[in-house]
XYZ file of C-alpha atoms in Angstrom:
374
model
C 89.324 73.063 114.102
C 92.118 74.202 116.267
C 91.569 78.180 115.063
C 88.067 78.530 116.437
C 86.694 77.397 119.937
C 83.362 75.723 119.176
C 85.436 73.138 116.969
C 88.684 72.940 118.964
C 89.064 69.817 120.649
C 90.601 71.243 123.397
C 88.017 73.591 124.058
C 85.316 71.259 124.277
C 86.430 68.614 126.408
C 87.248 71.087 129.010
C 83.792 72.781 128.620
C 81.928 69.181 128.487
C 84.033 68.432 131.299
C 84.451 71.571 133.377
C 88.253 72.247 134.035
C 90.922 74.283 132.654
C 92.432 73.801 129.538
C 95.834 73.902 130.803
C 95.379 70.168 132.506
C 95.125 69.054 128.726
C 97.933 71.389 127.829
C 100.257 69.567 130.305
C 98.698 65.929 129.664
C 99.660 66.642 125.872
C 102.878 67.696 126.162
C 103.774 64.705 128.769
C 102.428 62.477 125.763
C 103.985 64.232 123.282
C 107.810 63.753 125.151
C 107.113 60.265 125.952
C 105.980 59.109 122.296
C 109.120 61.040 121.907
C 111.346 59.051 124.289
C 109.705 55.883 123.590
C 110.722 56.292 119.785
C 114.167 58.012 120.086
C 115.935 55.416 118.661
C 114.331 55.402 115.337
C 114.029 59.163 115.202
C 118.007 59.290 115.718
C 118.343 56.424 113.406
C 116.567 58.088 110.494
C 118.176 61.146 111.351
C 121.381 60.021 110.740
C 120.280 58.003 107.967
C 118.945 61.339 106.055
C 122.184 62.732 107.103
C 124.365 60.302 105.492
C 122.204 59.974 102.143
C 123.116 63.785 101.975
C 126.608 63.815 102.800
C 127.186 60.752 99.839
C 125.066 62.724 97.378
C 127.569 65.090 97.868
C 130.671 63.318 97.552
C 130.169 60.928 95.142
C 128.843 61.755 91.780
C 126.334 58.588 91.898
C 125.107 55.573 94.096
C 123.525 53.267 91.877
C 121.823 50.379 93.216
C 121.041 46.897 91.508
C 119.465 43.788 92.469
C 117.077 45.606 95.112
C 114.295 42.719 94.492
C 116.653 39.737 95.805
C 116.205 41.543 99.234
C 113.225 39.477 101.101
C 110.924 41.839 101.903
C 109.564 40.801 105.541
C 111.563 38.636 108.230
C 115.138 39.081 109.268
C 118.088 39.160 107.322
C 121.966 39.430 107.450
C 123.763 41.211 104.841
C 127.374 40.475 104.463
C 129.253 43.066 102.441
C 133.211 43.306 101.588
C 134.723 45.980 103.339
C 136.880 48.197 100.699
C 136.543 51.961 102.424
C 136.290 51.871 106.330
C 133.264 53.945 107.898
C 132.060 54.684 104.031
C 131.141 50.898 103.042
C 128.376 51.337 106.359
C 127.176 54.602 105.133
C 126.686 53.605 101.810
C 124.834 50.173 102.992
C 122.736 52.364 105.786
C 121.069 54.531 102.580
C 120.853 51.910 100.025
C 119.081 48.924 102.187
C 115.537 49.221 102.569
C 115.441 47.891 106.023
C 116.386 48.846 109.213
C 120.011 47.725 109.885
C 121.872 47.440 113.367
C 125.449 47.378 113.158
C 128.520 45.462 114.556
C 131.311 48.537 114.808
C 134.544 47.802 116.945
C 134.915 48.594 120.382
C 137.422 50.811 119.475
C 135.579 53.280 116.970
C 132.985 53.846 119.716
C 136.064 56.395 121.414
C 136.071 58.054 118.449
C 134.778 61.486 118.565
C 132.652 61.356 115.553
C 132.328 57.989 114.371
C 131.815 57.319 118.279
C 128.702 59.514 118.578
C 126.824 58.314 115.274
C 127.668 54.626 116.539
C 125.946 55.466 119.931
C 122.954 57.067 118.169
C 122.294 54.179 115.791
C 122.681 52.113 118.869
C 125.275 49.684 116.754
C 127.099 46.465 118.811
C 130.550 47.119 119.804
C 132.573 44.177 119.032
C 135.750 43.683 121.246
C 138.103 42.913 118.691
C 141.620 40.481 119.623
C 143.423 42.712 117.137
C 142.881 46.082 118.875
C 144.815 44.194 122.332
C 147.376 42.971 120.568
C 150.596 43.097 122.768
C 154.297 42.626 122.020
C 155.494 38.909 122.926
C 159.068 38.565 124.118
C 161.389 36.644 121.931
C 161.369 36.590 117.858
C 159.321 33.215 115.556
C 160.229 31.742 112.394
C 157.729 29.601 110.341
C 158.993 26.395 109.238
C 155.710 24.882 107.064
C 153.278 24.367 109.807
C 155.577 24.312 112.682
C 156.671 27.498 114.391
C 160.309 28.116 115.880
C 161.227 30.527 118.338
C 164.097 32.013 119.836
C 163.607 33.543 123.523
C 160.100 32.900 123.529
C 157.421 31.295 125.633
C 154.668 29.628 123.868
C 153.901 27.590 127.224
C 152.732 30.517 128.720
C 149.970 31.517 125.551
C 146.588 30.296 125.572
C 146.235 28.188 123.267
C 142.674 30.188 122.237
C 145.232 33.459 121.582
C 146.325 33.845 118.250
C 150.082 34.975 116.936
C 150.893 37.461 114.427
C 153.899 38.422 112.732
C 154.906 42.229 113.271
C 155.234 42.930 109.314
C 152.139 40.742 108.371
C 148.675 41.366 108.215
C 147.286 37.384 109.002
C 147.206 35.995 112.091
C 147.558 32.184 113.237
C 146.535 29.724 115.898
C 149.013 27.656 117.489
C 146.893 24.109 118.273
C 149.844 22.171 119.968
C 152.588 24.000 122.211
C 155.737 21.450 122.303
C 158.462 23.792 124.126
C 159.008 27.575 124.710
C 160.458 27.197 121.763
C 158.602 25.378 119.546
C 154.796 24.905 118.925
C 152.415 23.206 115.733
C 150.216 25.657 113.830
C 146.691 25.108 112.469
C 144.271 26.467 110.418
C 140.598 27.136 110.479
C 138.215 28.191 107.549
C 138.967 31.953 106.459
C 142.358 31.681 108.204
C 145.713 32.225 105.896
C 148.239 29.471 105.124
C 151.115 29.709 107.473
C 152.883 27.948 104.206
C 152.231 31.285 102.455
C 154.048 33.769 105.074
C 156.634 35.509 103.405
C 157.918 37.274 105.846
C 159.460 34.730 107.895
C 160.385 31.960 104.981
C 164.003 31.627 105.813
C 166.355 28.815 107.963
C 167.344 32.070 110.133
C 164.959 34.792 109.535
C 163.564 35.086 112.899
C 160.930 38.277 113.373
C 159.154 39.946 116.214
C 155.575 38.903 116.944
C 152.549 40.636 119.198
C 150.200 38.139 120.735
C 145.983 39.188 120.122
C 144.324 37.790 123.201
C 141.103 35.628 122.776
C 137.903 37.829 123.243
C 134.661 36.026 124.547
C 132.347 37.139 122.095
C 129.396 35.414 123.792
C 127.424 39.426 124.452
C 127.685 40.272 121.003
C 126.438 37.098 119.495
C 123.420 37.605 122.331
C 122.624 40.731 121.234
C 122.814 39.899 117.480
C 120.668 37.292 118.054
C 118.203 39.162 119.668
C 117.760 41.501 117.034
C 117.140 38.871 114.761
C 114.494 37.181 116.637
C 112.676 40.422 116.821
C 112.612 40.510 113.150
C 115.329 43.019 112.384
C 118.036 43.117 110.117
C 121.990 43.021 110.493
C 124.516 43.694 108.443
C 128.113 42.445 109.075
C 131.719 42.534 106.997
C 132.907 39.365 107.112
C 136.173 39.893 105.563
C 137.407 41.353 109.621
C 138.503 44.648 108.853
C 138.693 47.622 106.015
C 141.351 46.662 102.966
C 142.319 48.101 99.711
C 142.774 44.532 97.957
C 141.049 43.578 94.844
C 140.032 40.230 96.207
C 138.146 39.123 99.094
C 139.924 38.488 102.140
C 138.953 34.788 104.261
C 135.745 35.497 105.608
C 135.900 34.995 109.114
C 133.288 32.716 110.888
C 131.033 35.358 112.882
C 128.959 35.745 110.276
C 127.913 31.823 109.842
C 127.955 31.524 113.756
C 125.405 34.784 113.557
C 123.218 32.441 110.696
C 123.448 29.141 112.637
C 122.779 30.731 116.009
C 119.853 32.151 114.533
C 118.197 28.986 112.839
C 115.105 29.341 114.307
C 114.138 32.327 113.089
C 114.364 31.196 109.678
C 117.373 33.661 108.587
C 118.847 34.490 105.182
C 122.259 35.717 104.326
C 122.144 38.661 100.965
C 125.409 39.371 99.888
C 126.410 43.062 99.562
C 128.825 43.997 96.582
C 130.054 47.753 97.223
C 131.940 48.722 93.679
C 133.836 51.889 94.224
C 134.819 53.348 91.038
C 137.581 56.579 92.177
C 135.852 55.605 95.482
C 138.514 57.938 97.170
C 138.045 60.689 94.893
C 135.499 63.545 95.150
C 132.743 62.855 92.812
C 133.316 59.200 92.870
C 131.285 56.766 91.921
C 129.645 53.398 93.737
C 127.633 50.558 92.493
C 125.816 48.557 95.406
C 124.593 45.238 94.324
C 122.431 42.728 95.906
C 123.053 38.832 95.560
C 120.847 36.033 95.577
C 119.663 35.527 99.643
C 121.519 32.200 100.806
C 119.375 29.914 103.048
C 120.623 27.805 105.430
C 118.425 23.946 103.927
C 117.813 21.232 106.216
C 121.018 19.035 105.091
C 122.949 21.750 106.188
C 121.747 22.163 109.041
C 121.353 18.903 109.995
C 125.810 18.837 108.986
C 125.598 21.851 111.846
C 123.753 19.189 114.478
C 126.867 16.758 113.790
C 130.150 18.681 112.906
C 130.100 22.592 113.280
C 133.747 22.704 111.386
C 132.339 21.439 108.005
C 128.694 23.509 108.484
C 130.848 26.450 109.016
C 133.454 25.797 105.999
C 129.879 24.889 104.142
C 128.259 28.228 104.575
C 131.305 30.395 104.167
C 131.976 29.097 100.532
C 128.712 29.288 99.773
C 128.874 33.167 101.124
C 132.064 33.880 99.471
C 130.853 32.844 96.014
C 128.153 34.511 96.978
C 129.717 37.731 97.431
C 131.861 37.420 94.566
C 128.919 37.335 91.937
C 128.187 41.035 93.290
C 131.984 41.935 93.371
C 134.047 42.690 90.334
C 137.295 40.678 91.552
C 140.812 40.401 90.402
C 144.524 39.831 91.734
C 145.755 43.145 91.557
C 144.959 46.581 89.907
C 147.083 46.393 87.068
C 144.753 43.045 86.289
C 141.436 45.318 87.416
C 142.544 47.851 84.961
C 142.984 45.224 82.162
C 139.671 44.087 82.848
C 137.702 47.474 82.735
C 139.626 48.418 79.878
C 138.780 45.123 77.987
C 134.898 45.432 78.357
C 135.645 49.317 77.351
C 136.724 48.028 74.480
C 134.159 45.563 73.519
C 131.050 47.455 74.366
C 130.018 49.476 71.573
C 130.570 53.554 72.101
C 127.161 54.053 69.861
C 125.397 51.757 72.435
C 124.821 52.573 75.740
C 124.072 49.732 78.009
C 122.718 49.133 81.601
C 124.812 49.665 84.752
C 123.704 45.514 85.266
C 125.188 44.777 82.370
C 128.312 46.648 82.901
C 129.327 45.311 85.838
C 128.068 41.058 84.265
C 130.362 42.017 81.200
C 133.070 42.840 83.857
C 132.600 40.384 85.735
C 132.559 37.542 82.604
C 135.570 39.263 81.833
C 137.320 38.956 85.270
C 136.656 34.938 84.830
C 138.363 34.789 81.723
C 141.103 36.766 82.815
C 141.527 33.934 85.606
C 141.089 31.188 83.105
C 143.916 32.534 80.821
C 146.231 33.693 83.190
């Protein structure tokens, strides 16, 4: 149409009409940038996602994908993966899910030169995290069971919404009852570690250094997770708090079930996301991304949420943790991980070659028994 007159648009409405075609020239291309505009975020967000799906085809030798049918089809959802390999684990989930995802990615990795700039172009939430202010506190603690000594300290003057954290330890604590500058009671909530299980300052005089992370408000990022939601979209969050190399789950922190309750409403489910890195470090690599059974938040619980938040939350984060461990191939260290693998090696038949499903439920049946006889 466009290569002879009579037939070109163009040319007809301007001979119909009686003007130049240049006024439809301009008109077009002001259309053209604003469609343009008005869609940039999805353009960039596809961009990077055919980006990424390039970049992992590269590096690893295969991304296999299982359980794609447990993933609702319309309506918004939260996916909650474990976090084993840093930047990768969001990569690998932004080319594997179906739907649109928007991302919670520290504060911090936004000044990243790289990482920053794909953040920015996904338009993912930066989440102020307590851990990336974390500042050295004068004086040096000692746990004694739930009680916390100090020497040269002053717990009067920490906020009692600030959390503590040895200088040699990875877990942090909450102090719920400050008796002197030198003394203070500790306390737990769900996904938190047992101050009875701190090695590093079991001891009558083994006092250590500690930095103090200062309470965040997090009220923004909830807001604009929950906005996202109600429009339909999809979120994906790593409960666990932060990248590890552990065979295990972590405590699942509670942003993800104050994401799920916050958004009741809307009629949210939570799919777990098991990312199985096999030589996930390694050049030609290989990952296994597997979809759980969606988790729905049913009226008793919700009605537990209307009268004690503590046991909704505890509720929905053991539910999401056994959740996440039917996707996960778990164990207590990599010695026992090895053990495992080499186990179901050994009783799967070489002559028959079996589904990557029912490799990883072997391994996993495996894993269990492992538990059960250790």
């Amino acid at each position: 149409m466009l290569s002879v007159d009579w037939l070109n648009p163009a040319s007809l409405v301007a001979e119909v009409f009686n003007f130049s075609r240049e006024y439809i020239a301009v008109a077009s291309t002001f259309a053209f940038f604003s469609i343009l505009y008005a869609n940039a975020g999805e353009l960039s967000y596809y961009v990077c996602k055919m980006f990424f799906q390039n970049i992992l085809n590269i590096f690893f030798s295969s991304i296999e994908v299982l359980g794609r049918e447990n993933i609702p089809q319309h309506g918004p959802v939260i996916f909650s993966g474990n976090h084993m390999n840093q930047f990768v684990d969001g990569a690998v989930a932004l080319v594997t899910c179906p739907h649109k995802l928007n991302f919670l990615v520290a504060a911090s990795s936004f000044k990243m030169m790289i990482v920053g700039h794909f953040a920015r172009l996904m338009n993912a939430v930066p989440v102020h995290r307590p851990i990336d202010n974390a500042s050295r506190a004068t004086g040096k603690i000692n746990f004694i069971g739930m009680k916390l000594l100090g020497k040269g300290t002053t717990f009067k003057k920490i906020d009692l919404r600030d959390r503590i954290r040895p200088v040699k330890s990875k877990n942090e604590y909450k102090i719920i009852e400050v008796i002197s500058d030198e003394e203070a009671v500790l306390g737990m909530d769900k996904g938190d570690a047992d101050p009875m299980d701190e090695i590093i300052c079991q001891g009558k005089d083994k006092f250590v250094e500690f930095d103090i992370l200062a309470w965040v408000d997090q009220a923004s990022v909830f807001s604009n997770v929950h906005t996202a939601i109600h429009k339909g979209e999809s979120v994906i969050i790593f409960p666990e708090g932060g990248s590890h190399d552990n065979t295990d789950l972590l405590p699942l922190k509670g942003g993800v079930a104050a994401i799920a309750y916050g958004a009741l409403s809307d009629h949210v489910c939570i799919v777990p996301v098991g990312l199985n890195y096999f030589r996930g470090h390694r050049f030609r690599g290989r990952v296994v991304v597997e979809y759980g059974t969606p988790i729905y938040i049913t009226k008793e619980i919700a009605h537990t949420f209307q009268t004690s938040k503590r046991e909704a939350y505890t509720t929905l984060l053991s539910q999401l943790a056994t959740g996440m461990r039917s996707v996960l191939v778990t164990a207590d260290s990599y010695d026992d991980l090895k053990l495992i693998h080499t186990a179901r090696r050994l009783y799967q038949r070489s002559s028959t070659r079996i589904t990557t499903q029912r490799r990883q439920d072997l391994a996993r049946r495996f894993s269990m028994a492992h538990r059960i006889l250790k």
